[in-house]
């Protein structure tokens, strides 16, 4: 039995909606396009049927998505700025909000020929690799306490073709690194244990808990960053919605200057940055 792509999209959308998937139509189109080997924009122009073999494959993907496995994990890769990264349960799915973090970093680095950058909590490698990709002079050290996350970052480093300019180190925060750095950036865990229970199943059931849940980690990174930042160096931290003002106050208390808060495109707290004056 064969069916038209449009019929498949409607049926997949119905199942995903019933399972509580937040964006059922978009996900349905992406899954059907994936099975057909098409871009989503080509889906309704293909003019061919879904074969029985493709329908079986689609059934497997639907079952995974209705179980609320993240779409990115199902596809095995995800776009982040100019890169397409491999993604799986070893690290968080790179999110559009984090692209704002990278943008703030690149704005600062634009005037530096060979800036020294430290990424704390590299995960999939999204931030570190995007900075190295878009600033060819940047020299990046990226650390993570999880060997599993580092193994994924290594694969993405090879995939991106960025070799000697990004060095991956296993470290509990900044324990295994020495400065000075012109920039320290981090997307630390910032969800409280109480908030965690209310998160989407995609996060609670699949993404690594240690990369999501944490209280006071941003301040701890800021404290340690002060020991490795060069005078005039910048600290850039991602934060959760509603956390910006509190984190900005903590940076000022630690001695950071020119502290700035930046919202994402939805107007939510997203980035706090501050300049380290040195001593």
CSV table of N, CA and C in Angstrom, one decimal, residues 19 29 137 172 198-199 208 268:
chain,number,residue,atom,x,y,z
A,19,UNK,N,-0.4,12.9,21.1
A,19,UNK,CA,0.6,12.6,22.1
A,19,UNK,C,1.1,13.8,22.8
A,29,UNK,N,5.9,17.3,9.1
A,29,UNK,CA,6.5,17.6,7.8
A,29,UNK,C,7.9,17.2,7.8
A,137,UNK,N,40.4,33.4,13.6
A,137,UNK,CA,41.6,33.7,14.4
A,137,UNK,C,41.5,33.2,15.8
A,172,UNK,N,36.2,19.7,35.7
A,172,UNK,CA,35.1,20.2,36.5
A,172,UNK,C,35.2,21.7,36.5
A,198,UNK,N,8.4,20.3,36.0
A,198,UNK,CA,7.4,20.9,35.1
A,198,UNK,C,7.9,21.1,33.6
A,199,UNK,N,9.1,20.6,33.4
A,199,UNK,CA,9.7,20.7,32.0
A,199,UNK,C,9.0,19.7,31.1
A,208,UNK,N,20.4,15.0,29.1
A,208,UNK,CA,21.2,14.7,30.4
A,208,UNK,C,20.9,15.7,31.5
A,268,UNK,N,12.8,37.0,26.4
A,268,UNK,CA,13.1,36.4,27.7
A,268,UNK,C,14.5,36.6,28.1
